[in-house]
Amino acid sequence: MQSTSSHALLKVFTANGIDRVFLVPGESYVGILDALIDFPEIDVVTCRHEGGAGFMGVADGRLTGRPGVAMVSRGPGATNASIAVHTAQQDAIPLILLIGQIPKRDLRREAFQEIDYQKMFGSIAKWVAEPTEPAQLAEVAFKAIRLATSGTPGPVVIVIPEDIQQQAAPVHEWRAPRQMAAMPSGEILDELQARLAEARRPLIIAGGRFDVPGGREALREFAERLHIPVALSFRRHDVFDNDHPLYVGDLGLANAKNQMDMFRQSDLILALGTRMGDITSQGYTFPALPVPEQTFVHCYPDDHIVGLHFTPDYPLVCDPVALVKQLTSATSGVPCAERSAWVKKLHDFAVLHAQWPDISAEDGIPFVTVVQAIQKHATANTTICVDAGTFAAPVYRHFPFKYPQRLMAPLSGAMGYGTPAAVATQLRNPDDKVICMVGDGGFLMTGSEMIAAVERKLPILFILSHNRSYASIRIHQEREYGGRHCGTTLFNPDFMAMAQAFGMESIRISSVDEVEPAIRNAMAATGPLFIEVMTSLECVL
Ligand SMILES: Cc1ncc(C[n+]2csc(CCOP(=O)(O)OP(=O)(O)O)c2C)c(N)n1
């Protein structure tokens, strides 16, 4: 094998477990593309749009805990990929976006397709590196991996001028060291232990940092041992089983006022592995800003995040999984009776709120019936990848996730995520039943990436909700602007013909009676399958 600077970069990638890259090629990084040929252990997934490649990287990073990698060309490629950098930042997912750059001699001359990426990505990436010497590529790759995965995971951008990609450079196999779980002192833990035992109405808010091997189990054991109810942070429905008696719902876009009133009655909040961001905290209103009324414990492995908005009585800058393991082992449990009424009240509300509705519509199929049919036929290894739109609301509200069932949903609310995420998920977990739910709006943004499902024979079930509208926005026009619609009605292509042209079997569901049998058959499909659902626009849940 040759030993060029690109080989040195890729060697650091493979030494750290990176085995797949998603890309759209560009003349600005042909040197790296050429080196990829010498790394058969890296699966190269060629995409149709840099947004699609980036979203695939985001999904892969979430599933593996390693940085997902997207490679794109300068200027136009990088601007297309920027949506994934934003999503990785909002979702706290490790991502490396590698961008080819103009030759270094012309840097900052505003040359053809040049961008100053430090300025462009400065506020959303954890680090933007633009090496100018071939020997720096390995070092930059190594640091990118460490930064993307440490503290609050997130996106790192590596920008590589085209003329430093093919020079001789030493190859290293540096491996990122495992992260050490710093722990609060024994004294603090003892004090916290006592507060937890005394609390009458404690509440856990659990977030994405439990989405690691062993994380869910540790959370469940802790909650059970101390008999503390668990609410989940925004779109992290799959970190705690939704049918568990301690499950009390998620904190999302549609919490009922009386549910929030109940949560506010808690006397101790344990915010574990969550950043307590905008949606989870209900627009920074729960708990009280800036000083919560309850005893507030905030645990996250990043000192920038702990106490960022809400002042904690216990600011714990550490790994929440290690913390709950420690707290679990240090207690013999708490008598359930003292907290039973509190837990029951919250749990009963969550159960009621999640009940499947019985609704019908004149103008099409209420999409909730499709989601309900999927739940009925879902296997233990079903993963639902959702795009942004009204069709996703029933998933968030009613689908009772039970691990290893998974929800792949962008915290950034980015349209266009669903299809590429499904491709990346099925590639990573070939035995899972991967379902992509997408609207007629989001599908025409990145739906072309579904060609990878045909190319690679991925048995993804694509479900398109066809309501001839950007309904999520139309709803605002209905509610807040007297039903005056502008820019939200869609003129659509023949989606069935489109899927067939992609080489995919396709089915249209036009009436409620067809939903259940069609979904039952679809769940057993062994190849990619496309279902078009003629969805009601008036009956949006
Ligand atoms: C990339 C991007 N552009 C715009 C938006 C704003 N937006 C949120 S949902 C939505 C409409 C989604 O329409 P569709 O995919 O058809 O699903 P529906 O809401 O109709 O179910 C829009 C435009 C967004 N979230 N992301």
XYZ file of C-alpha atoms and ligand atoms in Angstrom:
567
model
C 0.000 0.000 0.000
C 1.179 3.528 -0.701
C 1.768 5.874 2.154
C 0.276 9.213 1.189
C -1.219 11.824 3.471
C -4.683 10.533 2.544
C -3.654 7.004 3.508
C -2.409 8.368 6.826
C -5.793 10.051 7.415
C -7.781 6.955 6.514
C -5.522 4.737 8.638
C -6.442 6.800 11.688
C -10.100 6.391 10.729
C -9.892 2.601 10.482
C -7.775 2.320 13.652
C -10.720 3.940 15.434
C -13.364 1.659 13.995
C -14.604 3.832 11.150
C -15.679 1.336 8.513
C -18.081 3.299 6.334
C -18.167 6.699 4.632
C -21.026 8.409 2.831
C -20.030 10.665 -0.013
C -20.724 12.640 -3.124
C -17.438 12.916 -5.021
C -15.767 16.167 -5.991
C -12.694 17.208 -7.894
C -11.413 18.786 -4.694
C -10.768 15.482 -2.961
C -9.928 12.965 -5.647
C -6.697 12.256 -3.772
C -8.681 10.938 -0.819
C -11.057 9.024 -3.078
C -8.053 7.360 -4.675
C -6.645 6.333 -1.298
C -10.033 4.853 -0.322
C -9.454 2.166 -2.945
C -6.651 0.819 -0.744
C -9.011 0.509 2.252
C -11.452 -2.253 1.343
C -12.473 -2.370 5.010
C -14.157 1.018 4.481
C -17.553 0.702 2.820
C -18.015 3.600 0.412
C -21.674 4.597 0.074
C -22.085 6.888 -2.918
C -24.992 9.272 -2.413
C -27.033 11.589 -4.653
C -27.000 14.751 -2.581
C -24.622 15.923 0.111
C -27.573 16.498 2.442
C -28.377 12.796 2.067
C -24.753 11.787 2.643
C -24.596 14.008 5.710
C -27.832 12.654 7.188
C -26.555 9.115 6.653
C -23.425 10.073 8.559
C -25.544 11.511 11.368
C -27.641 8.341 11.615
C -24.554 6.121 11.512
C -22.833 8.176 14.206
C -25.873 7.813 16.422
C -25.990 4.055 15.978
C -22.286 3.371 16.478
C -21.163 6.073 18.906
C -18.214 6.589 16.540
C -18.155 9.593 14.255
C -20.289 9.087 11.187
C -18.285 10.289 8.181
C -19.526 12.258 5.190
C -17.168 13.383 2.444
C -18.131 16.206 0.131
C -16.684 18.637 -2.331
C -15.900 22.284 -1.629
C -18.376 25.173 -2.015
C -21.559 23.687 -3.468
C -20.995 20.288 -1.864
C -20.226 21.765 1.523
C -23.219 24.090 1.480
C -25.495 21.165 0.600
C -24.049 19.180 3.508
C -24.463 21.933 6.076
C -27.889 20.636 7.174
C -26.175 17.555 8.589
C -23.698 19.627 10.590
C -26.596 21.499 12.152
C -28.478 18.275 12.852
C -25.429 16.606 14.430
C -24.999 19.660 16.636
C -28.642 19.772 17.719
C -28.733 16.004 18.221
C -25.313 15.765 19.957
C -24.113 13.133 17.511
C -20.487 12.579 16.505
C -19.990 13.466 12.853
C -16.956 14.199 10.724
C -17.667 16.242 7.624
C -14.643 16.060 5.359
C -14.515 18.742 2.668
C -12.087 18.998 -0.223
C -10.686 22.505 -0.515
C -9.126 24.660 -3.230
C -5.299 24.452 -3.541
C -3.605 25.980 -0.530
C -1.754 28.626 -2.527
C -5.106 30.260 -3.330
C -6.635 30.106 0.136
C -8.557 33.267 1.066
C -8.405 34.685 -2.452
C -12.107 33.865 -2.895
C -11.071 31.375 -5.526
C -13.532 29.252 -7.495
C -15.857 27.458 -5.022
C -13.825 28.624 -2.031
C -15.457 29.088 1.364
C -13.913 30.054 4.677
C -15.352 27.115 6.622
C -14.297 28.460 9.976
C -16.704 31.322 9.404
C -19.353 29.150 7.826
C -19.448 26.399 10.437
C -17.893 28.257 13.355
C -21.060 28.439 15.402
C -22.375 24.915 14.792
C -19.287 22.685 14.557
C -17.187 21.723 17.573
C -14.036 22.273 15.554
C -13.131 23.316 12.010
C -9.651 22.237 10.951
C -7.937 23.295 7.753
C -4.490 21.692 7.645
C -2.034 23.066 5.122
C 0.715 20.444 5.377
C 0.323 16.810 4.267
C 1.831 15.478 7.490
C -0.972 17.135 9.506
C -3.749 15.007 8.052
C -3.326 12.053 10.420
C -3.104 14.311 13.447
C -6.167 16.292 12.426
C -8.155 13.095 11.811
C -7.181 11.814 15.245
C -8.151 15.001 17.014
C -11.415 15.160 15.042
C -12.398 11.708 16.282
C -11.588 12.586 19.878
C -13.416 15.909 19.777
C -16.491 14.589 17.972
C -17.005 11.883 20.589
C -16.055 13.654 23.822
C -18.097 15.857 26.157
C -21.200 16.748 24.211
C -20.693 14.733 21.027
C -21.081 16.724 17.840
C -19.869 17.646 14.393
C -16.279 18.353 13.404
C -15.340 19.693 9.977
C -12.053 18.781 8.307
C -11.153 20.862 5.273
C -8.335 19.511 3.103
C -6.791 21.486 0.243
C -6.598 19.318 -2.843
C -2.838 19.706 -3.162
C -1.931 18.210 0.217
C -3.731 14.917 -0.252
C -1.187 12.853 -2.124
C 2.237 13.569 -0.664
C 4.283 11.002 1.218
C 3.416 11.055 4.904
C 4.042 8.736 7.843
C 1.186 6.431 8.748
C 0.104 6.160 12.382
C -2.419 3.933 14.069
C -3.301 6.225 16.923
C -6.347 5.050 18.826
C -8.525 7.400 20.843
C -8.250 6.394 24.499
C -11.422 5.317 26.271
C -13.049 8.123 28.182
C -12.610 8.129 31.915
C -15.786 8.628 33.904
C -15.045 11.380 36.389
C -17.223 10.908 39.469
C -18.366 13.352 42.138
C -16.756 12.860 45.536
C -18.076 10.196 47.907
C -19.305 12.944 50.196
C -21.465 14.505 47.492
C -22.777 11.126 46.444
C -23.726 10.277 50.029
C -25.552 13.581 50.358
C -27.347 13.035 47.072
C -28.229 9.519 48.130
C -29.876 10.904 51.247
C -31.828 13.514 49.258
C -33.032 10.828 46.877
C -34.207 8.689 49.769
C -36.089 11.600 51.373
C -37.734 12.911 48.230
C -41.444 12.274 48.096
C -42.097 13.180 44.476
C -38.838 12.717 42.561
C -38.729 12.700 38.768
C -36.017 11.514 36.395
C -35.681 13.250 33.042
C -33.514 10.878 31.026
C -31.808 11.841 27.794
C -29.740 10.616 24.912
C -26.594 9.849 26.878
C -28.243 6.557 27.925
C -28.217 5.522 24.275
C -24.989 3.561 24.761
C -24.370 -0.140 25.349
C -25.557 -0.907 28.876
C -27.003 2.579 29.366
C -30.667 1.629 29.231
C -30.183 -1.294 31.582
C -28.378 0.919 34.096
C -31.143 3.535 33.933
C -33.874 0.940 34.422
C -32.128 -0.673 37.373
C -31.581 2.690 39.029
C -35.177 3.832 38.528
C -36.514 0.511 39.818
C -34.225 0.370 42.841
C -35.167 3.894 43.942
C -38.677 3.730 42.577
C -38.419 6.993 40.660
C -40.631 7.731 37.645
C -38.892 8.360 34.323
C -39.791 11.007 31.763
C -37.805 11.072 28.539
C -36.216 14.062 26.891
C -37.206 15.304 23.429
C -37.403 12.458 20.882
C -35.466 10.009 23.043
C -38.434 7.651 23.343
C -36.301 4.545 23.095
C -34.038 4.896 26.139
C -36.657 3.573 28.593
C -39.403 1.059 27.843
C -42.659 2.890 27.308
C -44.685 0.078 28.884
C -42.697 0.139 32.128
C -44.767 1.051 35.218
C -42.251 3.827 35.974
C -42.570 5.389 32.505
C -44.400 8.706 32.648
C -44.083 10.052 29.101
C -41.777 12.193 27.034
C -41.122 15.912 27.064
C -41.881 17.043 23.538
C -43.876 19.425 21.426
C -47.316 18.337 22.611
C -47.353 17.874 26.371
C -50.705 18.527 27.971
C -50.930 21.363 30.452
C -52.200 19.111 33.234
C -49.301 16.724 32.673
C -46.826 19.565 33.009
C -48.672 20.787 36.110
C -48.122 17.345 37.623
C -44.438 17.279 36.660
C -44.074 20.688 38.314
C -45.271 19.201 41.582
C -42.116 17.108 41.807
C -39.847 17.935 44.709
C -36.622 16.657 43.145
C -35.679 16.528 39.485
C -32.864 14.351 38.241
C -31.954 15.543 34.764
C -29.681 12.739 33.622
C -27.852 12.686 30.302
C -30.017 15.465 28.875
C -28.999 18.975 27.938
C -32.353 20.314 29.161
C -32.771 22.140 25.882
C -35.620 24.179 24.456
C -38.215 21.477 23.792
C -37.407 19.207 26.739
C -37.730 22.154 29.085
C -40.941 23.280 27.335
C -39.434 26.516 26.084
C -37.269 26.955 29.202
C -40.304 26.939 31.500
C -39.770 23.588 33.200
C -38.238 23.707 35.726
C -38.273 27.381 36.698
C -35.599 29.544 35.077
C -32.955 30.249 36.306
C -33.479 28.691 39.748
C -35.734 25.618 39.884
C -38.246 25.331 42.701
C -37.305 21.685 43.212
C -33.998 20.234 44.245
C -32.372 20.070 40.838
C -29.713 17.510 39.914
C -28.120 17.900 36.505
C -25.736 15.275 35.218
C -24.082 15.535 31.810
C -20.482 14.872 30.764
C -19.822 18.482 29.725
C -19.285 21.429 32.065
C -20.640 23.832 29.466
C -23.993 22.050 29.573
C -24.471 21.327 33.273
C -26.431 24.213 34.711
C -26.373 26.130 31.418
C -29.971 27.311 31.871
C -31.222 25.880 35.145
C -29.110 26.244 38.256
C -28.464 22.825 39.765
C -28.179 22.075 43.478
C -26.071 19.167 42.304
C -24.090 20.040 39.176
C -22.560 16.718 38.191
C -20.141 16.855 35.272
C -19.843 13.139 34.647
C -21.159 10.201 32.690
C -24.798 9.618 33.738
C -24.507 5.877 33.161
C -21.587 5.628 35.579
C -23.452 7.870 38.016
C -26.625 5.799 38.126
C -24.607 2.590 38.434
C -22.810 4.078 41.389
C -26.020 5.293 43.019
C -27.744 1.966 42.399
C -24.971 -0.043 44.003
C -24.887 2.261 47.017
C -28.504 1.827 48.027
C -30.611 -1.031 49.179
C -33.675 0.608 47.686
C -36.514 2.839 48.726
C -39.846 1.575 50.026
C -42.188 1.779 47.062
C -45.228 2.685 49.138
C -43.964 6.181 49.844
C -43.863 7.062 46.183
C -46.507 4.788 44.767
C -49.306 7.299 44.518
C -47.004 9.816 42.829
C -45.730 7.299 40.312
C -49.194 5.923 39.610
C -50.661 9.351 38.981
C -47.981 10.224 36.421
C -47.940 6.801 34.795
C -51.725 6.630 34.462
C -51.730 9.984 32.724
C -49.057 8.813 30.271
C -51.021 5.648 29.503
C -54.193 7.608 28.872
C -52.401 10.165 26.723
C -50.835 7.426 24.594
C -54.051 5.514 23.935
C -54.768 4.985 20.255
C -57.626 7.243 19.160
C -60.622 6.030 17.241
C -60.953 8.531 14.425
C -62.084 8.660 10.845
C -61.920 11.228 8.078
C -63.742 11.974 4.851
C -60.751 13.141 2.854
C -58.317 10.272 3.338
C -56.652 8.000 5.839
C -55.796 9.354 9.284
C -52.096 8.485 9.353
C -52.413 7.345 12.955
C -54.139 4.170 11.692
C -51.006 3.309 9.733
C -48.805 3.826 12.781
C -51.173 1.698 14.854
C -50.990 -1.124 12.301
C -47.213 -0.943 12.386
C -47.258 -1.209 16.144
C -49.486 -4.265 15.883
C -47.071 -6.046 13.565
C -43.815 -4.620 14.861
C -41.073 -7.029 15.753
C -38.686 -6.588 18.662
C -36.057 -5.263 16.268
C -38.205 -2.678 14.504
C -36.540 0.699 13.989
C -38.621 3.650 12.877
C -36.820 6.420 11.009
C -38.968 9.501 10.728
C -38.687 12.599 8.638
C -40.191 15.887 9.882
C -43.918 16.340 9.429
C -47.392 15.750 10.797
C -47.267 12.014 10.010
C -44.623 11.673 12.739
C -46.862 13.013 15.522
C -48.666 9.690 16.121
C -45.295 7.944 16.388
C -44.177 10.330 19.093
C -47.442 10.186 20.963
C -48.683 6.636 20.606
C -45.983 4.193 19.536
C -44.871 2.311 22.670
C -41.157 1.850 22.088
C -39.614 -1.088 23.874
C -35.905 -1.631 23.396
C -34.390 -2.947 21.108
C -37.063 -1.145 19.101
C -35.599 2.191 18.160
C -36.668 5.639 17.127
C -34.410 7.533 14.748
C -35.731 11.095 14.675
C -33.802 14.332 14.204
C -33.869 16.645 17.204
C -33.224 19.439 14.740
C -36.589 18.771 13.078
C -34.857 18.654 9.708
C -36.930 17.531 6.751
C -35.054 15.154 4.480
C -33.618 13.060 7.306
C -35.937 10.052 7.083
C -34.894 8.346 3.855
C -31.101 8.632 4.286
C -31.368 7.689 7.956
C -33.248 4.534 6.996
C -30.551 3.592 4.482
C -27.762 4.128 7.019
C -29.691 2.250 9.720
C -30.375 -0.775 7.562
C -26.755 -0.873 6.394
C -25.585 -0.818 10.008
C -28.223 -3.246 11.314
C -29.039 -5.598 8.430
C -31.310 -7.814 10.542
C -33.520 -5.004 11.820
C -36.918 -4.210 10.376
C -36.278 -0.652 9.287
C -39.257 1.541 8.504
C -38.972 4.995 7.002
C -41.902 7.367 7.409
C -41.807 10.460 5.280
C -44.190 13.069 3.946
C -44.687 14.113 0.340
C -42.727 17.255 1.201
C -39.698 15.659 2.838
C -39.597 12.782 0.371
C -38.868 15.033 -2.581
C -35.971 16.567 -0.650
C -33.812 13.445 -0.191
C -36.001 10.555 -1.344
C -33.614 9.868 -4.196
C -31.288 8.283 -1.634
C -33.676 5.316 -1.559
C -31.949 4.073 -4.695
C -29.319 2.702 -2.284
C -31.961 0.345 -0.887
C -32.450 -1.107 -4.356
C -28.750 -1.152 -5.170
C -27.850 -2.915 -1.932
C -31.040 -4.943 -1.561
C -31.935 -3.386 1.783
C -35.380 -4.536 2.952
C -36.472 -1.075 4.074
C -40.159 -0.343 4.232
C -40.696 3.205 2.951
C -44.045 4.681 3.909
C -44.947 7.913 2.187
C -47.712 10.022 3.656
C -49.318 11.730 0.667
C -51.501 14.627 1.776
C -50.647 17.093 -1.028
C -49.382 19.563 1.504
C -46.636 20.828 3.746
C -49.216 20.089 6.428
C -47.098 20.987 9.449
C -46.965 24.547 8.206
C -50.519 24.549 6.933
C -51.643 23.758 10.493
C -50.122 27.034 11.663
C -51.948 28.832 8.900
C -55.178 27.157 9.996
C -54.708 27.960 13.663
C -53.059 31.329 13.626
C -53.882 32.915 10.277
C -57.559 32.126 9.808
C -56.979 29.289 7.337
C -55.330 31.490 4.698
C -52.919 29.201 2.883
C -49.832 30.341 1.078
C -47.027 28.131 -0.172
C -48.201 24.978 1.551
C -50.163 23.173 -1.181
C -48.169 20.630 -3.145
C -48.497 19.504 -6.737
C -47.025 16.024 -6.710
C -45.610 13.523 -9.159
C -46.891 9.967 -9.494
C -45.054 8.517 -6.510
C -45.943 4.911 -7.376
C -44.452 5.277 -10.825
C -41.446 6.985 -9.294
C -40.793 4.135 -6.858
C -41.232 1.636 -9.653
C -38.768 3.550 -11.797
C -36.309 3.211 -8.932
C -36.824 -0.550 -9.221
C -38.951 -0.885 -6.145
C -42.159 -2.754 -5.566
C -44.847 -0.275 -4.625
C -48.314 -0.315 -3.118
C -50.893 2.411 -2.705
C -53.253 2.426 0.282
C -56.353 4.462 -0.460
C -58.811 3.390 2.205
C -58.677 2.622 5.910
C -59.745 -0.996 5.300
C -56.598 -1.632 3.310
C -54.238 -0.374 5.993
C -53.994 -3.367 8.294
C -53.586 -6.122 5.667
C -51.149 -4.040 3.643
C -48.974 -3.278 6.648
C -49.110 -6.894 7.825
C -47.797 -8.092 4.457
C -45.306 -5.261 4.202
C -43.737 -6.094 7.542
C -42.881 -9.523 6.181
C -41.308 -8.211 2.962
C -37.732 -9.307 2.360
C -36.789 -6.570 -0.095
C -37.299 -2.819 -0.288
C -40.936 -1.875 -0.485
C -42.622 1.465 -1.052
C -46.092 2.223 0.291
C -47.960 5.357 -0.635
C -50.663 6.247 1.883
C -53.381 8.636 0.732
C -53.442 10.594 3.977
C -56.183 12.816 5.315
C -55.242 16.443 5.457
C -58.147 17.539 7.576
C -57.630 14.916 10.233
C -54.112 15.630 11.378
C -53.232 14.263 14.777
C -35.221 21.319 5.721
C -36.462 21.888 6.313
N -37.162 22.804 5.616
C -38.315 23.300 6.127
C -38.766 22.891 7.345
C -40.073 23.455 7.911
N -41.068 22.351 7.893
C -41.284 21.569 8.956
S -42.397 20.371 8.654
C -42.671 20.954 7.112
C -43.685 20.311 6.212
C -43.472 18.850 6.033
O -44.276 18.436 4.975
P -44.434 16.930 4.595
O -43.121 16.267 4.486
O -45.307 16.827 3.414
O -45.164 16.303 5.871
P -46.586 16.763 6.479
O -46.316 17.833 7.489
O -47.432 17.209 5.347
O -47.113 15.529 7.144
C -41.863 22.042 6.822
C -41.873 22.755 5.528
C -37.973 21.947 8.045
N -38.307 21.501 9.255
N -36.849 21.438 7.494
